[in-house]
Tab-separated table of C-alpha atoms in Angstrom:
chain	number	residue	atom	x	y	z
A	1259	UNK	CA	-32.740	-52.302	16.319
A	1260	UNK	CA	-30.498	-49.479	17.631
A	1261	UNK	CA	-29.459	-51.234	20.851
A	1262	UNK	CA	-32.990	-52.169	21.894
A	1263	UNK	CA	-33.683	-55.470	23.604
A	1264	UNK	CA	-35.623	-57.962	21.527
A	1265	UNK	CA	-37.991	-60.845	22.182
A	1266	UNK	CA	-36.115	-64.130	22.841
A	1267	UNK	CA	-36.881	-65.849	19.546
A	1268	UNK	CA	-35.497	-62.861	17.604
A	1269	UNK	CA	-32.296	-62.344	19.612
A	1270	UNK	CA	-30.016	-63.577	16.844
A	1271	UNK	CA	-27.435	-61.585	14.899
A	1272	UNK	CA	-27.183	-61.747	11.106
A	1273	UNK	CA	-23.956	-63.805	11.138
A	1274	UNK	CA	-25.540	-66.228	13.581
A	1275	UNK	CA	-28.648	-66.659	11.437
A	1276	UNK	CA	-26.641	-67.460	8.347
A	1277	UNK	CA	-24.132	-69.715	10.148
A	1278	UNK	CA	-26.833	-71.688	11.973
A	1279	UNK	CA	-28.774	-71.945	8.709
A	1280	UNK	CA	-25.639	-73.565	7.207
A	1281	UNK	CA	-25.199	-75.868	10.227
A	1282	UNK	CA	-28.819	-77.027	10.107
A	1283	UNK	CA	-28.697	-77.570	6.333
A	1284	UNK	CA	-25.469	-79.570	6.711
A	1285	UNK	CA	-27.023	-81.591	9.554
A	1286	UNK	CA	-29.973	-82.495	7.329
A	1287	UNK	CA	-27.525	-83.516	4.608
A	1288	UNK	CA	-25.545	-85.669	7.065
A	1289	UNK	CA	-28.704	-87.355	8.369
A	1290	UNK	CA	-29.915	-87.957	4.811
A	1291	UNK	CA	-26.527	-89.401	3.879
A	1292	UNK	CA	-26.779	-91.917	6.728
A	1293	UNK	CA	-30.267	-92.891	5.552
A	1294	UNK	CA	-29.071	-93.355	1.960
A	1295	UNK	CA	-25.981	-95.358	2.947
A	1296	UNK	CA	-27.594	-97.578	5.594
A	1297	UNK	CA	-28.949	-100.268	3.194
A	1298	UNK	CA	-25.468	-100.672	1.677
A	1299	UNK	CA	-23.621	-101.375	4.951
A	1300	UNK	CA	-22.437	-104.971	5.235
A	1301	UNK	CA	-20.464	-104.961	8.507
A	1302	UNK	CA	-22.619	-105.139	11.654
A	1303	UNK	CA	-20.107	-103.049	13.643
A	1304	UNK	CA	-20.333	-100.215	11.098
A	1305	UNK	CA	-24.123	-100.520	11.041
A	1306	UNK	CA	-24.198	-100.147	14.836
A	1307	UNK	CA	-21.982	-97.051	14.629
A	1308	UNK	CA	-24.158	-95.559	11.895
A	1309	UNK	CA	-27.388	-96.184	13.854
A	1310	UNK	CA	-25.989	-94.814	17.138
A	1311	UNK	CA	-24.599	-91.741	15.426
A	1312	UNK	CA	-27.821	-91.169	13.471
A	1313	UNK	CA	-29.967	-91.240	16.628
A	1314	UNK	CA	-27.604	-88.937	18.496
A	1315	UNK	CA	-27.240	-86.488	15.572
A	1316	UNK	CA	-31.021	-86.389	15.026
A	1317	UNK	CA	-31.555	-85.456	18.670
A	1318	UNK	CA	-28.883	-82.729	18.447
A	1319	UNK	CA	-30.477	-81.404	15.254
A	1320	UNK	CA	-33.904	-81.227	16.917
A	1321	UNK	CA	-32.463	-79.447	19.973
A	1322	UNK	CA	-30.714	-76.863	17.814
A	1323	UNK	CA	-33.873	-76.228	15.767
A	1324	UNK	CA	-35.878	-75.846	18.977
A	1325	UNK	CA	-33.585	-73.318	20.660
A	1326	UNK	CA	-32.905	-71.509	17.366
A	1327	UNK	CA	-36.626	-70.933	16.814
A	1328	UNK	CA	-37.540	-70.059	20.416
A	1329	UNK	CA	-34.355	-68.440	21.720
A	1330	UNK	CA	-34.844	-70.476	24.881
A	1331	UNK	CA	-33.416	-73.650	26.432
A	1332	UNK	CA	-34.313	-76.825	24.541
A	1333	UNK	CA	-36.713	-79.311	26.152
A	1334	UNK	CA	-33.797	-81.388	27.458
A	1335	UNK	CA	-30.122	-80.875	28.223
A	1336	UNK	CA	-27.361	-81.529	25.738
A	1337	UNK	CA	-25.460	-84.763	26.237
A	1338	UNK	CA	-22.105	-86.228	25.239
A	1339	UNK	CA	-21.672	-88.864	22.551
A	1340	UNK	CA	-19.967	-91.976	23.897
A	1341	UNK	CA	-18.030	-94.268	21.593
A	1342	UNK	CA	-18.590	-98.000	21.914
A	1343	UNK	CA	-15.003	-98.837	21.003
A	1344	UNK	CA	-11.490	-98.693	22.431
A	1345	UNK	CA	-8.942	-96.042	21.454
A	1346	UNK	CA	-6.565	-98.486	19.780
A	1347	UNK	CA	-4.766	-97.507	16.574
A	1348	UNK	CA	-2.422	-99.538	14.404
A	1349	UNK	CA	0.484	-97.406	13.192
A	1350	UNK	CA	2.402	-97.712	9.960
A	1351	UNK	CA	1.711	-97.930	6.263
A	1352	UNK	CA	1.049	-101.093	4.305
A	1353	UNK	CA	1.093	-101.186	0.511
A	1354	UNK	CA	-2.407	-101.254	-0.903
A	1355	UNK	CA	-3.384	-103.923	-3.358
A	1356	UNK	CA	-5.335	-101.474	-5.516
A	1357	UNK	CA	-4.959	-97.704	-5.928
A	1358	UNK	CA	-7.990	-95.695	-4.882
A	1359	UNK	CA	-10.125	-94.205	-7.647
A	1360	UNK	CA	-13.675	-92.910	-8.118
A	1361	UNK	CA	-16.497	-95.445	-8.386
A	1362	UNK	CA	-17.825	-96.300	-11.808
A	1363	UNK	CA	-21.008	-97.953	-10.512
A	1364	UNK	CA	-23.110	-97.970	-7.353
A	1365	UNK	CA	-22.381	-101.693	-7.099
A	1366	UNK	CA	-18.822	-100.781	-6.038
A	1367	UNK	CA	-19.940	-99.136	-2.798
A	1368	UNK	CA	-18.486	-100.854	0.248
A	1369	UNK	CA	-17.937	-100.365	3.975
A	1370	UNK	CA	-14.623	-98.604	3.397
A	1371	UNK	CA	-16.328	-95.931	1.296
A	1372	UNK	CA	-19.320	-95.681	3.593
A	1373	UNK	CA	-17.200	-95.240	6.714
A	1374	UNK	CA	-15.166	-92.617	4.803
A	1375	UNK	CA	-18.288	-90.667	3.852
A	1376	UNK	CA	-19.474	-90.781	7.459
A	1377	UNK	CA	-16.064	-89.643	8.707
A	1378	UNK	CA	-16.044	-86.721	6.270
A	1379	UNK	CA	-19.546	-85.777	7.336
A	1380	UNK	CA	-18.605	-85.735	11.041
A	1381	UNK	CA	-15.518	-83.607	10.307
A	1382	UNK	CA	-17.593	-81.166	8.263
A	1383	UNK	CA	-20.114	-80.923	11.097
A	1384	UNK	CA	-17.401	-79.881	13.559
A	1385	UNK	CA	-15.869	-77.429	11.082
A	1386	UNK	CA	-19.242	-75.750	10.457
A	1387	UNK	CA	-20.271	-75.526	14.090
A	1388	UNK	CA	-17.115	-73.749	15.278
A	1389	UNK	CA	-17.679	-70.475	13.368
A	1390	UNK	CA	-21.411	-70.642	14.104
A	1391	UNK	CA	-20.728	-70.903	17.843
A	1392	UNK	CA	-18.216	-68.045	17.633
A	1393	UNK	CA	-20.741	-65.778	15.872
A	1394	UNK	CA	-23.805	-66.663	17.974
A	1395	UNK	CA	-25.249	-63.848	20.041
A	1396	UNK	CA	-28.025	-65.974	21.495
A	1397	UNK	CA	-26.454	-67.627	24.570
A	1398	UNK	CA	-28.581	-70.783	24.341
A	1399	UNK	CA	-27.841	-71.382	20.664
A	1400	UNK	CA	-24.139	-70.728	21.317
A	1401	UNK	CA	-24.088	-73.255	24.165
A	1402	UNK	CA	-25.929	-75.930	22.170
A	1403	UNK	CA	-23.529	-75.419	19.258
A	1404	UNK	CA	-20.412	-75.450	21.422
A	1405	UNK	CA	-21.600	-78.550	23.284
A	1406	UNK	CA	-22.163	-80.373	19.995
A	1407	UNK	CA	-18.652	-79.732	18.594
A	1408	UNK	CA	-16.967	-82.333	20.858
A	1409	UNK	CA	-19.676	-84.803	19.812
A	1410	UNK	CA	-18.770	-84.360	16.127
A	1411	UNK	CA	-15.130	-84.875	17.057
A	1412	UNK	CA	-15.957	-88.025	19.031
A	1413	UNK	CA	-18.024	-89.436	16.157
A	1414	UNK	CA	-15.206	-88.736	13.693
A	1415	UNK	CA	-12.708	-90.346	16.051
A	1416	UNK	CA	-14.891	-93.447	16.405
A	1417	UNK	CA	-15.099	-93.742	12.621
A	1418	UNK	CA	-11.353	-93.263	12.172
A	1419	UNK	CA	-10.718	-96.038	14.725
A	1420	UNK	CA	-13.161	-98.277	12.825
A	1421	UNK	CA	-11.415	-97.490	9.530
A	1422	UNK	CA	-7.964	-98.061	11.019
A	1423	UNK	CA	-9.019	-101.392	12.510
A	1424	UNK	CA	-10.120	-102.575	9.054
A	1425	UNK	CA	-7.071	-101.207	7.224
A	1426	UNK	CA	-8.972	-98.376	5.500
A	1427	UNK	CA	-7.284	-95.536	7.422
A	1428	UNK	CA	-3.557	-95.949	7.822
A	1429	UNK	CA	-1.599	-93.868	10.314
A	1430	UNK	CA	1.998	-93.212	9.277
A	1431	UNK	CA	4.649	-92.637	11.948
A	1432	UNK	CA	8.050	-91.026	12.086
A	1433	UNK	CA	10.951	-93.083	13.335
A	1434	UNK	CA	11.643	-92.858	17.093
A	1435	UNK	CA	14.642	-90.541	16.676
A	1436	UNK	CA	12.653	-88.000	14.627
A	1437	UNK	CA	9.757	-88.111	17.074
A	1438	UNK	CA	12.105	-87.588	20.012
A	1439	UNK	CA	13.724	-84.646	18.246
A	1440	UNK	CA	10.352	-82.999	17.613
A	1441	UNK	CA	9.249	-83.587	21.230
A	1442	UNK	CA	12.454	-82.000	22.502
A	1443	UNK	CA	11.941	-78.842	20.442
A	1444	UNK	CA	9.540	-77.590	23.132
A	1445	UNK	CA	9.823	-76.989	26.844
A	1446	UNK	CA	7.548	-75.739	29.560
A	1447	UNK	CA	7.674	-72.115	30.692
A	1448	UNK	CA	8.162	-71.224	34.320
A	1449	UNK	CA	7.714	-68.114	36.378
A	1450	UNK	CA	5.040	-65.448	36.722
A	1451	UNK	CA	3.309	-63.942	33.719
A	1452	UNK	CA	5.047	-60.844	32.420
A	1453	UNK	CA	3.303	-57.728	33.700
A	1454	UNK	CA	3.208	-54.423	31.886
A	1455	UNK	CA	5.003	-51.648	33.782
């Protein structure tokens, strides 16, 4: 290309093409996973989360495909995923009745596993979109990717809250003295920024 300008749908660098290819392939996998798991969900709350996240993720996927192929703004603006739950966590560890181990049969699948698969999928989506956004030369693709990263984080957070509420995701804590000590290891900086002479 030797520094020449290119038509909008070809203004992508090689890293961007490969990273977005990975993001789109992972998005298809995540959407397919939701479709496969949906019939096995027993809890209505988890089913509602799965359906809301599926619809939102499908729309994001379609927007990314659209701007990736055209190099132009998608047909509608990106939006923010909104959780339908509070931010309440229960802290502490409780002994589990059974150690975790791999399934031996599909009949063992349950809401704990399903919510865990969905959580892992949302985390992987965020992890894949960060390098893709950093490598994107097309400004529209970069913006769509960067706008979707907080949505992956929000979906993962919603799923972790769901898991915590049902005892699937325990959150250990340090004792108050240890926490206080760690907090006090840091202080704010004051004064003007150092300037080179």
